[in-house]
N, C-alpha and C. Protein backbone atom coordinates (compact mmCIF):
# COMPACT_ATOMS: atom_id res chain seq x y z
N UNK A 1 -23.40 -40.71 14.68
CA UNK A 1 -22.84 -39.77 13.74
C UNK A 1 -23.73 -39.77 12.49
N UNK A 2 -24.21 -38.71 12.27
CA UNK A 2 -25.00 -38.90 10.77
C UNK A 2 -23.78 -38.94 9.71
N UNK A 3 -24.42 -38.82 8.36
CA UNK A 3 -23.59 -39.33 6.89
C UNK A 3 -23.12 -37.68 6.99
N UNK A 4 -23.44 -36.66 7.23
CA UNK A 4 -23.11 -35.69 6.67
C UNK A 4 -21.44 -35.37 7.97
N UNK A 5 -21.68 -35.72 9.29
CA UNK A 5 -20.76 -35.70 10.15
C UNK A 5 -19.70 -36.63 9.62
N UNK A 6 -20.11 -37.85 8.94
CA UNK A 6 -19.06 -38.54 8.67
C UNK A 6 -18.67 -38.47 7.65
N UNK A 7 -19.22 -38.01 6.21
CA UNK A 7 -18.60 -37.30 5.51
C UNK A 7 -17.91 -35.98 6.17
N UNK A 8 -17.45 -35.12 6.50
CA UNK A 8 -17.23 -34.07 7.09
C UNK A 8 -15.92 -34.70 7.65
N UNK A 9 -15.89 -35.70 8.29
CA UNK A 9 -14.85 -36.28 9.33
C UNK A 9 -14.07 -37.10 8.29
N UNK A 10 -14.24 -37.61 7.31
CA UNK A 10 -13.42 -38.51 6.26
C UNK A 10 -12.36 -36.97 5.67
N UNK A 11 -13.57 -36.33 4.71
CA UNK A 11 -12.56 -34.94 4.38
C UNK A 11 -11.48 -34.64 5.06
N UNK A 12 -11.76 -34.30 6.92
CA UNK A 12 -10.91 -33.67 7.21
C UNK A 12 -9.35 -34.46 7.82
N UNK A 13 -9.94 -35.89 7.56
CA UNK A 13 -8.89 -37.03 7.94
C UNK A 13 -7.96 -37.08 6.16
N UNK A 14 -8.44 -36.22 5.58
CA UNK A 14 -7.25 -35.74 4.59
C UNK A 14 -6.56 -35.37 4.40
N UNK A 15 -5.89 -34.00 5.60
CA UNK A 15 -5.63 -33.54 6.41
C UNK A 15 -4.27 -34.03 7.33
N UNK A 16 -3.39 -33.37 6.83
CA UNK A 16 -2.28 -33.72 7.80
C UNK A 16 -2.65 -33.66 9.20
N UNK A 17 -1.81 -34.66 10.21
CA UNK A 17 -2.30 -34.41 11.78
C UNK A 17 -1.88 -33.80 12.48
N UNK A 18 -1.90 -33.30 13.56
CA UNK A 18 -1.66 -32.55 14.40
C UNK A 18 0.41 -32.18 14.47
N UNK A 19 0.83 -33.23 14.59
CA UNK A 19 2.06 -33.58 14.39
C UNK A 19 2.69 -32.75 13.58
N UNK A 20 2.22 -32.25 11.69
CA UNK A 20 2.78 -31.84 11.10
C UNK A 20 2.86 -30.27 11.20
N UNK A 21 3.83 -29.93 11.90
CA UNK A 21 3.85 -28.44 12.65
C UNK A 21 4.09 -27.59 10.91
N UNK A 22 4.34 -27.83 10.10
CA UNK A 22 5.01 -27.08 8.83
C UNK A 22 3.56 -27.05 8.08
N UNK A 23 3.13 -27.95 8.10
CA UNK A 23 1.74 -27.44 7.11
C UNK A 23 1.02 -26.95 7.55
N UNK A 24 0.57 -26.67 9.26
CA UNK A 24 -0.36 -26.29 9.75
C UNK A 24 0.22 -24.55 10.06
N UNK A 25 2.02 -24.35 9.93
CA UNK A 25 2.18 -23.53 10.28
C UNK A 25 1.89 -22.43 8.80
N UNK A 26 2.17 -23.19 7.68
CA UNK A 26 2.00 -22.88 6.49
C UNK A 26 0.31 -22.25 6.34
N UNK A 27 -0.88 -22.63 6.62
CA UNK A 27 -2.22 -22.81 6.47
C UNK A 27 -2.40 -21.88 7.29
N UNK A 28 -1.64 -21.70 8.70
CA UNK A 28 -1.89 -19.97 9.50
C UNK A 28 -1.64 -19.17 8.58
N UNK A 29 -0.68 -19.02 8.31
CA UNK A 29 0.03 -18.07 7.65
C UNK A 29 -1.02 -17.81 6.45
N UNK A 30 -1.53 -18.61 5.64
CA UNK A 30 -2.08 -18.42 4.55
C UNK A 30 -3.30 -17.90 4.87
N UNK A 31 -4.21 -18.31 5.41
CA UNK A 31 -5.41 -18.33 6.34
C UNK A 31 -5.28 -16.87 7.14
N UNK A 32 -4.28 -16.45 7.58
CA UNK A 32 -4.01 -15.29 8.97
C UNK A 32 -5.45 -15.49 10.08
N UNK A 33 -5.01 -17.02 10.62
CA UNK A 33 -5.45 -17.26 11.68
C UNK A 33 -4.67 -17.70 12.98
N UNK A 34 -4.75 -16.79 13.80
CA UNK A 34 -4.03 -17.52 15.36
C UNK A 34 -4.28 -18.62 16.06
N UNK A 35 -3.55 -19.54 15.87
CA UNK A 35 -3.75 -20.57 16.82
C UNK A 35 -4.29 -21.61 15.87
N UNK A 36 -3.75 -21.92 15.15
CA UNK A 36 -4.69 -22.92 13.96
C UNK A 36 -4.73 -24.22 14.53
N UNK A 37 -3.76 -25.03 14.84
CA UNK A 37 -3.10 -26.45 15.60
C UNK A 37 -4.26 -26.71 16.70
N UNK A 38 -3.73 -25.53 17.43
CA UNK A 38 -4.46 -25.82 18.87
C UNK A 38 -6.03 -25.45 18.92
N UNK A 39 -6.56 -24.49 17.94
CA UNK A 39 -8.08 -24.40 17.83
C UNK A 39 -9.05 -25.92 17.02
N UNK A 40 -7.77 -26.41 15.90
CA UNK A 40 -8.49 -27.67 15.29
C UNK A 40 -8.25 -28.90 16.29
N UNK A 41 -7.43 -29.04 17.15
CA UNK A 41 -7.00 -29.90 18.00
C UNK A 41 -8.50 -29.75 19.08
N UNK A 42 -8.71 -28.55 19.79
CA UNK A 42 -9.97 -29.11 20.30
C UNK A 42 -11.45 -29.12 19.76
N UNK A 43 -11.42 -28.30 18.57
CA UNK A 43 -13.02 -28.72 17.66
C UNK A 43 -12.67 -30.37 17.53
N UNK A 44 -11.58 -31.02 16.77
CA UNK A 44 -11.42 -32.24 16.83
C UNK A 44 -12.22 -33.33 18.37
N UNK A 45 -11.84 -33.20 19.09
CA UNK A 45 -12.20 -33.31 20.53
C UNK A 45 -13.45 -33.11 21.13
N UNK A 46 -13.74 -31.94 20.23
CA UNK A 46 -15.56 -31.45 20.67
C UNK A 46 -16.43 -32.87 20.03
N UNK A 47 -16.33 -33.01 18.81
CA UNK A 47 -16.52 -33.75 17.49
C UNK A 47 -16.63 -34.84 18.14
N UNK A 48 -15.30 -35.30 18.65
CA UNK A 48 -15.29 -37.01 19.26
C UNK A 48 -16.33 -36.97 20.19
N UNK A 49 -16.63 -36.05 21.00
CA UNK A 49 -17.76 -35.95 21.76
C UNK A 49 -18.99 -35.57 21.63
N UNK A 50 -19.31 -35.54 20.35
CA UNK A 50 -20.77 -35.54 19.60
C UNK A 50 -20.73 -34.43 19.01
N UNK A 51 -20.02 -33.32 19.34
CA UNK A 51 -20.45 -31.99 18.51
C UNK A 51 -19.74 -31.30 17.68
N UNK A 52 -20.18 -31.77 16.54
CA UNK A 52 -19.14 -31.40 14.97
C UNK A 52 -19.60 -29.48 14.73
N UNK A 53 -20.55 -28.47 15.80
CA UNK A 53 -20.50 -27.55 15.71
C UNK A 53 -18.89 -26.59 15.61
N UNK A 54 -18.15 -26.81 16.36
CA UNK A 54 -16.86 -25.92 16.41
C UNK A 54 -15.89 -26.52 15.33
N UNK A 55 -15.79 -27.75 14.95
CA UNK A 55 -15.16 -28.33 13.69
C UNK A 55 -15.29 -27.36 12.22
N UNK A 56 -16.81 -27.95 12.32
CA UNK A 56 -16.79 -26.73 11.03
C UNK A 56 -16.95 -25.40 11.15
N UNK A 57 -16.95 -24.77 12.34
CA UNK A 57 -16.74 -23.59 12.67
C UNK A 57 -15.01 -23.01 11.87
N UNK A 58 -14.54 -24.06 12.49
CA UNK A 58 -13.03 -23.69 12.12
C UNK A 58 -13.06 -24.05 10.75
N UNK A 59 -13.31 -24.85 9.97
CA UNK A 59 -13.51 -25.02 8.79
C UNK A 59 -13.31 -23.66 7.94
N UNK A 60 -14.93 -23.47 8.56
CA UNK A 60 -15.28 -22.12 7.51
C UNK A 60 -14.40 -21.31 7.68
N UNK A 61 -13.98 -20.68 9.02
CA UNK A 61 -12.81 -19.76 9.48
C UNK A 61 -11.82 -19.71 8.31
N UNK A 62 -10.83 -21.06 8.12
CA UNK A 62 -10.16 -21.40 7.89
C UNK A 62 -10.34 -21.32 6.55
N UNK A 63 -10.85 -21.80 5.55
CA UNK A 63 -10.91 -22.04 4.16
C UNK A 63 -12.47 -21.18 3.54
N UNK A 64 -13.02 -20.53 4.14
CA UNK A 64 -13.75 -19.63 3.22
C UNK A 64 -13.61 -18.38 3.33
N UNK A 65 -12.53 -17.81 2.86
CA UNK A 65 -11.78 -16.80 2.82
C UNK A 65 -11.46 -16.53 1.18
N UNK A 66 -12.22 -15.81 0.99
CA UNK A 66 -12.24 -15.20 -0.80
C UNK A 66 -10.77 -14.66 -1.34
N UNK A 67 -10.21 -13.42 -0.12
CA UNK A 67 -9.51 -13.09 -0.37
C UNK A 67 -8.05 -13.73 -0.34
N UNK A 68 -7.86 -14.45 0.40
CA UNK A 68 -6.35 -15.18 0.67
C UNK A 68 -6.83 -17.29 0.22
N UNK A 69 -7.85 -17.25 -0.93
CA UNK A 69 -8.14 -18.45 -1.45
C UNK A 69 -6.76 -18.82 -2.12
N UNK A 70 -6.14 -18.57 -3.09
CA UNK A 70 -5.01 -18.40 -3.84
C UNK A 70 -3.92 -19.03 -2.59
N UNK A 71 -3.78 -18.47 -2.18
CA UNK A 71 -2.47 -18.86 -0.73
C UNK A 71 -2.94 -19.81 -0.03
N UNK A 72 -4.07 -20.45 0.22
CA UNK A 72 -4.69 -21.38 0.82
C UNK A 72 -4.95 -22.80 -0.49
N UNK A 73 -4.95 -22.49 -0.94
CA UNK A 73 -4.90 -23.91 -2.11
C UNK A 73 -3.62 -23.88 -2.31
N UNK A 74 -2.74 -22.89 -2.20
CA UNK A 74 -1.26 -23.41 -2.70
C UNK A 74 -0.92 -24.46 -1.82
N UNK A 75 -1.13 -24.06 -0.23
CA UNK A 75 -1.18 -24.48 0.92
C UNK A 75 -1.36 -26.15 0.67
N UNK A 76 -2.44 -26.04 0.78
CA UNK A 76 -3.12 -27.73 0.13
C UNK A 76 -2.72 -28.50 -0.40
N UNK A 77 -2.55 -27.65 -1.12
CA UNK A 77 -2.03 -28.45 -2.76
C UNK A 77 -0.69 -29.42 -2.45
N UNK A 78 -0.36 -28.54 -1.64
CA UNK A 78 1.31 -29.17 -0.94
C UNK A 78 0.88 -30.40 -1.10
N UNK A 79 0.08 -30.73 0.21
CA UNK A 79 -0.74 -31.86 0.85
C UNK A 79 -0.83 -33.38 -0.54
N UNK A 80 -2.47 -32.09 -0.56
CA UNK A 80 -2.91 -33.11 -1.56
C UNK A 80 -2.62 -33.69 -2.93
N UNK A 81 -1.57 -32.84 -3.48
CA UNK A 81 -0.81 -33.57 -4.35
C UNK A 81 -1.30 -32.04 -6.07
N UNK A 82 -1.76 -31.43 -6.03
CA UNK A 82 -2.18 -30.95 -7.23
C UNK A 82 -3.45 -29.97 -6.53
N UNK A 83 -3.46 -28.27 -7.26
CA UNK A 83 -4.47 -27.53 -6.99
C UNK A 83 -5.71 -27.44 -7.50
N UNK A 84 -5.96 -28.63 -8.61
CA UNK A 84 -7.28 -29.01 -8.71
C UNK A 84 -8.29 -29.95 -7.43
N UNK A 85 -6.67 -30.41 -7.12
CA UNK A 85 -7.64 -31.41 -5.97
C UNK A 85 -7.58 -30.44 -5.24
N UNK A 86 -6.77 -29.44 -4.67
CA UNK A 86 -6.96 -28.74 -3.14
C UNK A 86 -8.24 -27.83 -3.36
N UNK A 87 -8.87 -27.30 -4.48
CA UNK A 87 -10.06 -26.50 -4.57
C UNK A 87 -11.28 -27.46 -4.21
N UNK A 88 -11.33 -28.52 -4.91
CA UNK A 88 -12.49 -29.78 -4.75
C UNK A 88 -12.37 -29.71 -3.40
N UNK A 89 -11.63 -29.83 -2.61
CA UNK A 89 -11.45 -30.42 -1.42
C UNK A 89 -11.76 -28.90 -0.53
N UNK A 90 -11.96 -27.64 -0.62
CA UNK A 90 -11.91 -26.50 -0.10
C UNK A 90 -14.19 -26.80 -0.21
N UNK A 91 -14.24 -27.05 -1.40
CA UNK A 91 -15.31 -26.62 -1.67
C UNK A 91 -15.98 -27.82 -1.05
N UNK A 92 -15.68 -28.91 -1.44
CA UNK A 92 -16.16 -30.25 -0.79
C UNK A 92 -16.49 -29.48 1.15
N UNK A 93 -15.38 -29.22 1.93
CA UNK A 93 -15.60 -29.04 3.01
C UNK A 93 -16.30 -28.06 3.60
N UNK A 94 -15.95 -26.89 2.47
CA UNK A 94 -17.10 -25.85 2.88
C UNK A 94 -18.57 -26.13 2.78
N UNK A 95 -19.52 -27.03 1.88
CA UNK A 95 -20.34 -27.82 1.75
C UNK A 95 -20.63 -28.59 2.77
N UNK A 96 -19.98 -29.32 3.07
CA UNK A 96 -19.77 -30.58 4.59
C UNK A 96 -20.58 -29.45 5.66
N UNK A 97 -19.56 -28.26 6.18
CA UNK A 97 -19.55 -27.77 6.97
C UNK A 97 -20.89 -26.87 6.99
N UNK A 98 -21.46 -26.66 6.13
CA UNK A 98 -22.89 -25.97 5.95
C UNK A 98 -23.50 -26.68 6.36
N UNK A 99 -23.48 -27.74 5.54
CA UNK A 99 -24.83 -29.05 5.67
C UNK A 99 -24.38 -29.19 7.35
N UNK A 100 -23.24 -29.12 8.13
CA UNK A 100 -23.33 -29.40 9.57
C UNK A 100 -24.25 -28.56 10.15
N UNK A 101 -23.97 -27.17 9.66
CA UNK A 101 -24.16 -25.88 10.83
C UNK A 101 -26.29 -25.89 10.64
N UNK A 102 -26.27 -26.60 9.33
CA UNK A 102 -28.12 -25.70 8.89
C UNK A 102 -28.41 -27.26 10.12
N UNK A 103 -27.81 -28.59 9.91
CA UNK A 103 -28.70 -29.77 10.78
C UNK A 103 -28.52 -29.22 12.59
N UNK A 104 -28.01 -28.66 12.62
CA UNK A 104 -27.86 -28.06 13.73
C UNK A 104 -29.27 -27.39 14.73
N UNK A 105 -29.81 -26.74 13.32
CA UNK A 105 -31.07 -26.09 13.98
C UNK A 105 -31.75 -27.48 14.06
N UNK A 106 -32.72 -26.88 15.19
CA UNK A 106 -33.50 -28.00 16.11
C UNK A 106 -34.54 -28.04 15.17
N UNK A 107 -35.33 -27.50 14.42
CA UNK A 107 -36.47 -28.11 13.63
C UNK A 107 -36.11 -26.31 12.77
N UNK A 108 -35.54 -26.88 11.53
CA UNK A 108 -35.20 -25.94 10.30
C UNK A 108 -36.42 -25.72 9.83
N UNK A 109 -37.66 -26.38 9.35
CA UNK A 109 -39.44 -25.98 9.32
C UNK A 109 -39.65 -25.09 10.27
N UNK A 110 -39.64 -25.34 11.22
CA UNK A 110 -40.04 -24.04 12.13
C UNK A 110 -39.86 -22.96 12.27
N UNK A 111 -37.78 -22.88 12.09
CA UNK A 111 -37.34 -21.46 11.66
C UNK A 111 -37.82 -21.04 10.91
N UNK A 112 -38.05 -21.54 9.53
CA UNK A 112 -38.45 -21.24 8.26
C UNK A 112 -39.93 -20.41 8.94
N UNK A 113 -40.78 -21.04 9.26
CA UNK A 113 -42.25 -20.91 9.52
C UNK A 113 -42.14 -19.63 10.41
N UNK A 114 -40.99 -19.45 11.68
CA UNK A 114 -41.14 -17.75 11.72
C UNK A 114 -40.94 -16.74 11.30
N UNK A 115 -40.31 -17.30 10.23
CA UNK A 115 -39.32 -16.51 9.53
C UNK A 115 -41.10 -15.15 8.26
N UNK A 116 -41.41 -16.64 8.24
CA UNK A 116 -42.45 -15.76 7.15
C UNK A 116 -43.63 -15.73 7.79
C-alpha cells in the first residue's frame, strides 16, 4: 500500500460503516447517488485487493459535487461532529483521491512527454 493509499484508507475509516443504514441513507440523498452502501461496499473490497482505483472513484462521485456541497457537509457534519471538520475532511479526500487516480498512470513523464 503506498502512503497516499493509506492515507486515503485512514480518511475513509472516518466514515461510518457499512452497518449505519441512516447516514449512508442520508449522504444518497444529499449526494443523489444510487446505490451508495452497496457501490462503497465493493470499491472497499476492490481496495483490500490492491486497487484503490474504484474507491476514489466513488469518492469523487460522492463528495465533489459543487452543487449539492451544502447538503453534503451537513451530512458529515452529523458524523464528524462540526462543519468545519466535515469540509477539511471533503477536501482532505478529494486530494487523497486525485493523488490516487494521477499514481495510477503507469509512467505520468511519459504521458506528459506525449502530451507535448
Amino acid at each position: 500500500m503506498t502512503d497516499d493509499e493509506h492515507q486515503f484508507a485512514a480518511l475513509l475509516n472516518d466514515l461510518p460503516g457499512h452497518s449505519d443504514a441512516g447516514f449512508w441513507r442520508g449522504l444518497k440523498e444529499a449526494a443523489g447517488i444510487y446505490r451508495i452502501r452497496s457501490t462503497m461496499s465493493s470499491a472497499v473490497q476492490e481496495a483490500q485487493d490492491g486497487d484503490f482505483g474504484p474507491l476514489a472513484a466513488v469518492v469523487l462521485d460522492v463528495f465533489n459535487r459543487e452543487d449539492q456541497l451544502k447538503d453534503i457537509t451537513a451530512i458529515l457534519a452529523t458524523h464528524l461532529g462540526t462543519t468545519t471538520r466535515a469540509r477539511a475532511w471533503i477536501t482532505d479526500a478529494i486530494a487523497a483521491a486525485d493523488r490516487i487516480n494521477r499514481t495510477r498512470v503507469q509512467d505520468p513523464l511519459d504521458a506528459l512527454t506525449q502530451k507535448w
